[in-house]
Amino acid sequence: MTFLEQCIQDSMPIWQDCLESEFVQGVAHGTLPEECFKGYIVDDSLYLREYSKVFAWGILHSHDMEEIRNYYSLLSFVNESEDATRRYYLKRYRLTDEAIQPLPLRPENRAYVDCMLTAARDGQGAAECMMACLPCMLSYGWIFGEVIRRYPQAESTPYWPFVRDYAGNRYEAICRDWSDFTDRVCRDLSPERQRACLETCLEIFRACSLHELHFWEMSAKPRTDL
């Protein structure tokens, strides 16, 4: 078992709670009020803006061009793939990026991005940075893969484009590439850094998985400023 697989196993009960959260279950069954999903899209847009900054810290701490290329590919994927579906829903709800960017992050969202940015800023390299951003990437793939497997009716809901994005072959391939890179990073740590770093990385992964759960719980309630 790789170190990343240990992290996922450790956080799997949290991911199960995410799957069973009111928001995700509402998406799966098509019963989630659209005002809640509208609020989620706004919060996700604000989150992705801050999430992108995690990779900036990763680039700053990079030791070689391979790391820099990895962060660049991550940022490109966020901007191109995730942004397309996000913009679809912004248009559906008659929202624009220009209008929502000045809005505040809700407390759960702010706590999450602060946790990621702190881990990436204070870490010594790619291991901490990847552990900060991977719970979002990998848990989405697992959660919405389970949604499709368990709830085929999701295909007939207004949220299908959202679900489909995180359960497709391309997303799975991208996550596999990120995971392989992270495994190499953790495996190649110097002996003097390995033990303390891996313990810290497990804590970062678990903390960010918990923030994922809090984000889903937050999203079950609509924003009041739209």
PDB file of C-alpha atoms in Angstrom:
ATOM      1  CA  MET A   1       0.000   0.000   0.000  1.00  0.00           C
ATOM      2  CA  THR A   2       1.408   3.397  -0.965  1.00  0.00           C
ATOM      3  CA  PHE A   3       1.463   6.289   1.470  1.00  0.00           C
ATOM      4  CA  LEU A   4      -1.307   8.044  -0.456  1.00  0.00           C
ATOM      5  CA  GLU A   5      -3.451   4.919  -0.256  1.00  0.00           C
ATOM      6  CA  GLN A   6      -2.908   4.964   3.526  1.00  0.00           C
ATOM      7  CA  CYS A   7      -4.103   8.568   3.615  1.00  0.00           C
ATOM      8  CA  ILE A   8      -7.212   7.703   1.618  1.00  0.00           C
ATOM      9  CA  GLN A   9      -7.948   4.706   3.834  1.00  0.00           C
ATOM     10  CA  ASP A  10      -7.553   6.889   6.916  1.00  0.00           C
ATOM     11  CA  SER A  11      -9.987   9.492   5.543  1.00  0.00           C
ATOM     12  CA  MET A  12     -12.479   7.082   3.953  1.00  0.00           C
ATOM     13  CA  PRO A  13     -14.981   7.361   6.853  1.00  0.00           C
ATOM     14  CA  ILE A  14     -15.023  11.119   6.240  1.00  0.00           C
ATOM     15  CA  TRP A  15     -15.556  10.590   2.513  1.00  0.00           C
ATOM     16  CA  GLN A  16     -18.434   8.239   3.338  1.00  0.00           C
ATOM     17  CA  ASP A  17     -19.988  11.031   5.400  1.00  0.00           C
ATOM     18  CA  CYS A  18     -19.541  13.364   2.415  1.00  0.00           C
ATOM     19  CA  LEU A  19     -21.389  10.902   0.174  1.00  0.00           C
ATOM     20  CA  GLU A  20     -24.208  10.656   2.693  1.00  0.00           C
ATOM     21  CA  SER A  21     -24.410  14.409   3.287  1.00  0.00           C
ATOM     22  CA  GLU A  22     -27.690  16.182   2.622  1.00  0.00           C
ATOM     23  CA  PHE A  23     -26.231  18.081  -0.323  1.00  0.00           C
ATOM     24  CA  VAL A  24     -24.733  15.119  -2.178  1.00  0.00           C
ATOM     25  CA  GLN A  25     -27.805  12.977  -1.569  1.00  0.00           C
ATOM     26  CA  GLY A  26     -29.959  15.824  -2.878  1.00  0.00           C
ATOM     27  CA  VAL A  27     -27.829  15.996  -6.012  1.00  0.00           C
ATOM     28  CA  ALA A  28     -28.018  12.212  -6.467  1.00  0.00           C
ATOM     29  CA  HIS A  29     -31.804  12.117  -6.165  1.00  0.00           C
ATOM     30  CA  GLY A  30     -32.511  15.444  -7.832  1.00  0.00           C
ATOM     31  CA  THR A  31     -34.213  16.746  -4.684  1.00  0.00           C
ATOM     32  CA  LEU A  32     -31.705  19.449  -3.772  1.00  0.00           C
ATOM     33  CA  PRO A  33     -33.311  22.917  -4.005  1.00  0.00           C
ATOM     34  CA  GLU A  34     -31.692  24.810  -6.852  1.00  0.00           C
ATOM     35  CA  GLU A  35     -31.123  27.792  -4.552  1.00  0.00           C
ATOM     36  CA  CYS A  36     -28.717  25.576  -2.605  1.00  0.00           C
ATOM     37  CA  PHE A  37     -26.931  24.489  -5.758  1.00  0.00           C
ATOM     38  CA  LYS A  38     -26.782  28.094  -6.913  1.00  0.00           C
ATOM     39  CA  GLY A  39     -25.058  28.966  -3.641  1.00  0.00           C
ATOM     40  CA  TYR A  40     -22.702  26.024  -4.090  1.00  0.00           C
ATOM     41  CA  ILE A  41     -21.654  27.236  -7.540  1.00  0.00           C
ATOM     42  CA  VAL A  42     -20.855  30.661  -6.106  1.00  0.00           C
ATOM     43  CA  ASP A  43     -18.904  29.167  -3.199  1.00  0.00           C
ATOM     44  CA  ASP A  44     -17.098  26.791  -5.531  1.00  0.00           C
ATOM     45  CA  SER A  45     -16.115  29.676  -7.798  1.00  0.00           C
ATOM     46  CA  LEU A  46     -14.636  31.566  -4.854  1.00  0.00           C
ATOM     47  CA  TYR A  47     -12.966  28.374  -3.624  1.00  0.00           C
ATOM     48  CA  LEU A  48     -11.339  27.637  -6.986  1.00  0.00           C
ATOM     49  CA  ARG A  49      -9.836  31.122  -7.042  1.00  0.00           C
ATOM     50  CA  GLU A  50      -8.060  30.402  -3.754  1.00  0.00           C
ATOM     51  CA  TYR A  51      -7.367  26.775  -4.650  1.00  0.00           C
ATOM     52  CA  SER A  52      -5.337  27.936  -7.628  1.00  0.00           C
ATOM     53  CA  LYS A  53      -3.058  29.825  -5.260  1.00  0.00           C
ATOM     54  CA  VAL A  54      -2.052  26.542  -3.611  1.00  0.00           C
ATOM     55  CA  PHE A  55      -0.247  25.647  -6.822  1.00  0.00           C
ATOM     56  CA  ALA A  56       1.530  28.995  -6.779  1.00  0.00           C
ATOM     57  CA  TRP A  57       3.085  28.025  -3.447  1.00  0.00           C
ATOM     58  CA  GLY A  58       3.911  24.645  -4.920  1.00  0.00           C
ATOM     59  CA  ILE A  59       5.748  26.270  -7.812  1.00  0.00           C
ATOM     60  CA  LEU A  60       7.587  28.568  -5.407  1.00  0.00           C
ATOM     61  CA  HIS A  61       8.861  25.576  -3.414  1.00  0.00           C
ATOM     62  CA  SER A  62       9.613  23.433  -6.469  1.00  0.00           C
ATOM     63  CA  HIS A  63      12.971  21.751  -6.794  1.00  0.00           C
ATOM     64  CA  ASP A  64      12.859  20.917 -10.505  1.00  0.00           C
ATOM     65  CA  MET A  65      10.926  21.471 -13.717  1.00  0.00           C
ATOM     66  CA  GLU A  66       8.938  18.247 -13.324  1.00  0.00           C
ATOM     67  CA  GLU A  67       7.241  19.683 -10.244  1.00  0.00           C
ATOM     68  CA  ILE A  68       6.563  22.977 -11.997  1.00  0.00           C
ATOM     69  CA  ARG A  69       5.024  21.186 -14.979  1.00  0.00           C
ATOM     70  CA  ASN A  70       2.818  19.163 -12.625  1.00  0.00           C
ATOM     71  CA  TYR A  71       1.416  22.266 -10.945  1.00  0.00           C
ATOM     72  CA  TYR A  72       0.954  23.937 -14.297  1.00  0.00           C
ATOM     73  CA  SER A  73      -1.072  20.954 -15.541  1.00  0.00           C
ATOM     74  CA  LEU A  74      -3.193  21.011 -12.382  1.00  0.00           C
ATOM     75  CA  LEU A  75      -3.926  24.694 -12.778  1.00  0.00           C
ATOM     76  CA  SER A  76      -4.733  24.239 -16.461  1.00  0.00           C
ATOM     77  CA  PHE A  77      -7.141  21.421 -15.639  1.00  0.00           C
ATOM     78  CA  VAL A  78      -8.929  23.523 -13.014  1.00  0.00           C
ATOM     79  CA  ASN A  79      -9.212  26.468 -15.381  1.00  0.00           C
ATOM     80  CA  GLU A  80     -10.303  24.544 -18.453  1.00  0.00           C
ATOM     81  CA  SER A  81     -12.320  21.543 -17.310  1.00  0.00           C
ATOM     82  CA  GLU A  82     -13.871  22.526 -14.004  1.00  0.00           C
ATOM     83  CA  ASP A  83     -14.443  26.059 -15.246  1.00  0.00           C
ATOM     84  CA  ALA A  84     -16.569  24.909 -18.200  1.00  0.00           C
ATOM     85  CA  THR A  85     -19.250  23.260 -16.054  1.00  0.00           C
ATOM     86  CA  ARG A  86     -19.092  26.049 -13.492  1.00  0.00           C
ATOM     87  CA  ARG A  87     -19.783  28.604 -16.238  1.00  0.00           C
ATOM     88  CA  TYR A  88     -22.666  26.477 -17.530  1.00  0.00           C
ATOM     89  CA  TYR A  89     -24.363  26.764 -14.152  1.00  0.00           C
ATOM     90  CA  LEU A  90     -23.483  30.439 -13.729  1.00  0.00           C
ATOM     91  CA  LYS A  91     -25.287  31.098 -17.001  1.00  0.00           C
ATOM     92  CA  ARG A  92     -28.218  28.921 -15.910  1.00  0.00           C
ATOM     93  CA  TYR A  93     -28.595  31.012 -12.760  1.00  0.00           C
ATOM     94  CA  ARG A  94     -27.924  34.310 -14.537  1.00  0.00           C
ATOM     95  CA  LEU A  95     -24.754  34.980 -12.595  1.00  0.00           C
ATOM     96  CA  THR A  96     -21.417  36.306 -13.789  1.00  0.00           C
ATOM     97  CA  ASP A  97     -17.897  35.958 -12.438  1.00  0.00           C
ATOM     98  CA  GLU A  98     -17.668  39.737 -12.249  1.00  0.00           C
ATOM     99  CA  ALA A  99     -20.729  39.885 -10.004  1.00  0.00           C
ATOM    100  CA  ILE A 100     -19.773  37.080  -7.611  1.00  0.00           C
ATOM    101  CA  GLN A 101     -16.038  37.670  -7.127  1.00  0.00           C
ATOM    102  CA  PRO A 102     -16.571  40.475  -4.567  1.00  0.00           C
ATOM    103  CA  LEU A 103     -18.792  38.209  -2.437  1.00  0.00           C
ATOM    104  CA  PRO A 104     -17.319  36.868   0.810  1.00  0.00           C
ATOM    105  CA  LEU A 105     -16.375  33.257   1.333  1.00  0.00           C
ATOM    106  CA  ARG A 106     -18.678  31.645   3.864  1.00  0.00           C
ATOM    107  CA  PRO A 107     -16.887  30.694   7.117  1.00  0.00           C
ATOM    108  CA  GLU A 108     -16.562  26.989   6.237  1.00  0.00           C
ATOM    109  CA  ASN A 109     -15.119  27.893   2.845  1.00  0.00           C
ATOM    110  CA  ARG A 110     -12.681  30.405   4.324  1.00  0.00           C
ATOM    111  CA  ALA A 111     -11.482  27.876   6.912  1.00  0.00           C
ATOM    112  CA  TYR A 112     -10.887  25.310   4.172  1.00  0.00           C
ATOM    113  CA  VAL A 113      -8.861  27.518   1.828  1.00  0.00           C
ATOM    114  CA  ASP A 114      -6.858  28.915   4.736  1.00  0.00           C
ATOM    115  CA  CYS A 115      -5.958  25.360   5.773  1.00  0.00           C
ATOM    116  CA  MET A 116      -4.773  24.487   2.260  1.00  0.00           C
ATOM    117  CA  LEU A 117      -2.847  27.694   1.733  1.00  0.00           C
ATOM    118  CA  THR A 118      -1.136  27.409   5.106  1.00  0.00           C
ATOM    119  CA  ALA A 119      -0.076  23.818   4.401  1.00  0.00           C
ATOM    120  CA  ALA A 120       1.304  24.748   0.979  1.00  0.00           C
ATOM    121  CA  ARG A 121       2.989  27.915   2.232  1.00  0.00           C
ATOM    122  CA  ASP A 122       4.594  26.412   5.331  1.00  0.00           C
ATOM    123  CA  GLY A 123       5.539  23.074   3.799  1.00  0.00           C
ATOM    124  CA  GLN A 124       8.954  22.300   2.460  1.00  0.00           C
ATOM    125  CA  GLY A 125       7.931  20.959  -0.916  1.00  0.00           C
ATOM    126  CA  ALA A 126       5.523  19.027  -3.096  1.00  0.00           C
ATOM    127  CA  ALA A 127       4.504  16.470  -0.449  1.00  0.00           C
ATOM    128  CA  GLU A 128       2.667  18.976   1.756  1.00  0.00           C
ATOM    129  CA  CYS A 129       1.277  20.889  -1.202  1.00  0.00           C
ATOM    130  CA  MET A 130      -0.203  17.807  -2.848  1.00  0.00           C
ATOM    131  CA  MET A 131      -1.681  16.560   0.423  1.00  0.00           C
ATOM    132  CA  ALA A 132      -3.474  19.892   0.754  1.00  0.00           C
ATOM    133  CA  CYS A 133      -5.094  19.765  -2.683  1.00  0.00           C
ATOM    134  CA  LEU A 134      -5.614  16.020  -3.225  1.00  0.00           C
ATOM    135  CA  PRO A 135      -8.557  15.458  -0.829  1.00  0.00           C
ATOM    136  CA  CYS A 136     -10.687  17.728  -3.003  1.00  0.00           C
ATOM    137  CA  MET A 137      -9.601  16.120  -6.265  1.00  0.00           C
ATOM    138  CA  LEU A 138      -9.719  12.499  -5.189  1.00  0.00           C
ATOM    139  CA  SER A 139     -12.787  12.629  -2.961  1.00  0.00           C
ATOM    140  CA  TYR A 140     -14.852  14.196  -5.765  1.00  0.00           C
ATOM    141  CA  GLY A 141     -13.893  11.356  -8.077  1.00  0.00           C
ATOM    142  CA  TRP A 142     -14.769   8.741  -5.455  1.00  0.00           C
ATOM    143  CA  ILE A 143     -18.012  10.431  -4.333  1.00  0.00           C
ATOM    144  CA  PHE A 144     -19.472  10.969  -7.782  1.00  0.00           C
ATOM    145  CA  GLY A 145     -18.315   7.585  -9.000  1.00  0.00           C
ATOM    146  CA  GLU A 146     -20.368   6.164  -6.125  1.00  0.00           C
ATOM    147  CA  VAL A 147     -23.300   8.445  -7.010  1.00  0.00           C
ATOM    148  CA  ILE A 148     -23.393   7.029 -10.554  1.00  0.00           C
ATOM    149  CA  ARG A 149     -23.000   3.464  -9.305  1.00  0.00           C
ATOM    150  CA  ARG A 150     -25.631   3.686  -6.573  1.00  0.00           C
ATOM    151  CA  TYR A 151     -28.071   6.243  -7.969  1.00  0.00           C
ATOM    152  CA  PRO A 152     -28.551   5.873 -11.748  1.00  0.00           C
ATOM    153  CA  GLN A 153     -31.450   8.324 -11.544  1.00  0.00           C
ATOM    154  CA  ALA A 154     -28.871  11.099 -11.169  1.00  0.00           C
ATOM    155  CA  GLU A 155     -28.654  11.170 -14.972  1.00  0.00           C
ATOM    156  CA  SER A 156     -32.152  12.661 -15.201  1.00  0.00           C
ATOM    157  CA  THR A 157     -31.597  15.482 -12.691  1.00  0.00           C
ATOM    158  CA  PRO A 158     -30.560  19.104 -13.355  1.00  0.00           C
ATOM    159  CA  TYR A 159     -27.243  18.239 -11.707  1.00  0.00           C
ATOM    160  CA  TRP A 160     -26.139  15.573 -14.170  1.00  0.00           C
ATOM    161  CA  PRO A 161     -23.533  17.758 -15.971  1.00  0.00           C
ATOM    162  CA  PHE A 162     -21.950  18.372 -12.570  1.00  0.00           C
ATOM    163  CA  VAL A 163     -21.973  14.690 -11.559  1.00  0.00           C
ATOM    164  CA  ARG A 164     -20.726  13.523 -14.965  1.00  0.00           C
ATOM    165  CA  ASP A 165     -17.713  15.823 -14.869  1.00  0.00           C
ATOM    166  CA  TYR A 166     -16.250  14.074 -11.822  1.00  0.00           C
ATOM    167  CA  ALA A 167     -17.013  10.512 -12.835  1.00  0.00           C
ATOM    168  CA  GLY A 168     -15.689  10.437 -16.377  1.00  0.00           C
ATOM    169  CA  ASN A 169     -12.619   8.691 -17.762  1.00  0.00           C
ATOM    170  CA  ARG A 170     -10.700  11.922 -18.248  1.00  0.00           C
ATOM    171  CA  TYR A 171     -11.121  12.987 -14.630  1.00  0.00           C
ATOM    172  CA  GLU A 172     -10.112   9.513 -13.474  1.00  0.00           C
ATOM    173  CA  ALA A 173      -6.981   9.633 -15.634  1.00  0.00           C
ATOM    174  CA  ILE A 174      -6.010  13.068 -14.332  1.00  0.00           C
ATOM    175  CA  CYS A 175      -6.453  11.912 -10.725  1.00  0.00           C
ATOM    176  CA  ARG A 176      -4.306   8.874 -11.437  1.00  0.00           C
ATOM    177  CA  ASP A 177      -1.538  11.107 -12.812  1.00  0.00           C
ATOM    178  CA  TRP A 178      -1.703  13.365  -9.724  1.00  0.00           C
ATOM    179  CA  SER A 179      -1.641  10.332  -7.452  1.00  0.00           C
ATOM    180  CA  ASP A 180       1.360   8.814  -9.242  1.00  0.00           C
ATOM    181  CA  PHE A 181       3.248  12.090  -8.938  1.00  0.00           C
ATOM    182  CA  THR A 182       2.434  12.308  -5.230  1.00  0.00           C
ATOM    183  CA  ASP A 183       3.529   8.727  -4.625  1.00  0.00           C
ATOM    184  CA  ARG A 184       6.878   9.463  -6.269  1.00  0.00           C
ATOM    185  CA  VAL A 185       7.310  12.622  -4.205  1.00  0.00           C
ATOM    186  CA  CYS A 186       6.611  10.835  -0.921  1.00  0.00           C
ATOM    187  CA  ARG A 187       8.735   7.821  -1.842  1.00  0.00           C
ATOM    188  CA  ASP A 188      11.760   9.933  -2.757  1.00  0.00           C
ATOM    189  CA  LEU A 189      11.893  12.005   0.434  1.00  0.00           C
ATOM    190  CA  SER A 190      15.263  12.034   2.132  1.00  0.00           C
ATOM    191  CA  PRO A 191      15.476   9.755   5.214  1.00  0.00           C
ATOM    192  CA  GLU A 192      15.925  12.680   7.603  1.00  0.00           C
ATOM    193  CA  ARG A 193      12.736  14.338   6.333  1.00  0.00           C
ATOM    194  CA  GLN A 194      10.592  11.319   5.663  1.00  0.00           C
ATOM    195  CA  ARG A 195       9.175  10.348   9.065  1.00  0.00           C
ATOM    196  CA  ALA A 196       8.130  13.800  10.293  1.00  0.00           C
ATOM    197  CA  CYS A 197       6.943  14.836   6.844  1.00  0.00           C
ATOM    198  CA  LEU A 198       4.738  11.799   6.305  1.00  0.00           C
ATOM    199  CA  GLU A 199       3.100  12.245   9.696  1.00  0.00           C
ATOM    200  CA  THR A 200       2.405  15.879   8.848  1.00  0.00           C
ATOM    201  CA  CYS A 201       1.086  14.902   5.424  1.00  0.00           C
ATOM    202  CA  LEU A 202      -1.376  12.420   6.915  1.00  0.00           C
ATOM    203  CA  GLU A 203      -2.665  15.168   9.209  1.00  0.00           C
ATOM    204  CA  ILE A 204      -3.004  17.609   6.302  1.00  0.00           C
ATOM    205  CA  PHE A 205      -4.902  15.062   4.207  1.00  0.00           C
ATOM    206  CA  ARG A 206      -7.288  14.246   7.055  1.00  0.00           C
ATOM    207  CA  ALA A 207      -7.836  17.918   7.926  1.00  0.00           C
ATOM    208  CA  CYS A 208      -8.650  18.824   4.326  1.00  0.00           C
ATOM    209  CA  SER A 209     -10.988  15.840   4.031  1.00  0.00           C
ATOM    210  CA  LEU A 210     -12.854  17.159   7.076  1.00  0.00           C
ATOM    211  CA  HIS A 211     -13.047  20.579   5.455  1.00  0.00           C
ATOM    212  CA  GLU A 212     -14.562  18.876   2.400  1.00  0.00           C
ATOM    213  CA  LEU A 213     -17.303  17.495   4.633  1.00  0.00           C
ATOM    214  CA  HIS A 214     -17.925  20.900   6.186  1.00  0.00           C
ATOM    215  CA  PHE A 215     -18.127  22.429   2.695  1.00  0.00           C
ATOM    216  CA  TRP A 216     -20.844  19.949   1.694  1.00  0.00           C
ATOM    217  CA  GLU A 217     -22.727  20.637   4.932  1.00  0.00           C
ATOM    218  CA  MET A 218     -22.484  24.381   4.306  1.00  0.00           C
ATOM    219  CA  SER A 219     -23.779  23.948   0.768  1.00  0.00           C
ATOM    220  CA  ALA A 220     -27.021  22.346   1.952  1.00  0.00           C
ATOM    221  CA  LYS A 221     -28.030  25.863   3.022  1.00  0.00           C
ATOM    222  CA  PRO A 222     -28.529  28.599   0.395  1.00  0.00           C
ATOM    223  CA  ARG A 223     -26.538  31.781   0.445  1.00  0.00           C
ATOM    224  CA  THR A 224     -28.507  34.803   1.613  1.00  0.00           C
ATOM    225  CA  ASP A 225     -26.678  37.398  -0.500  1.00  0.00           C
ATOM    226  CA  LEU A 226     -27.653  36.328  -4.025  1.00  0.00           C
TER     227      LEU A 226
END
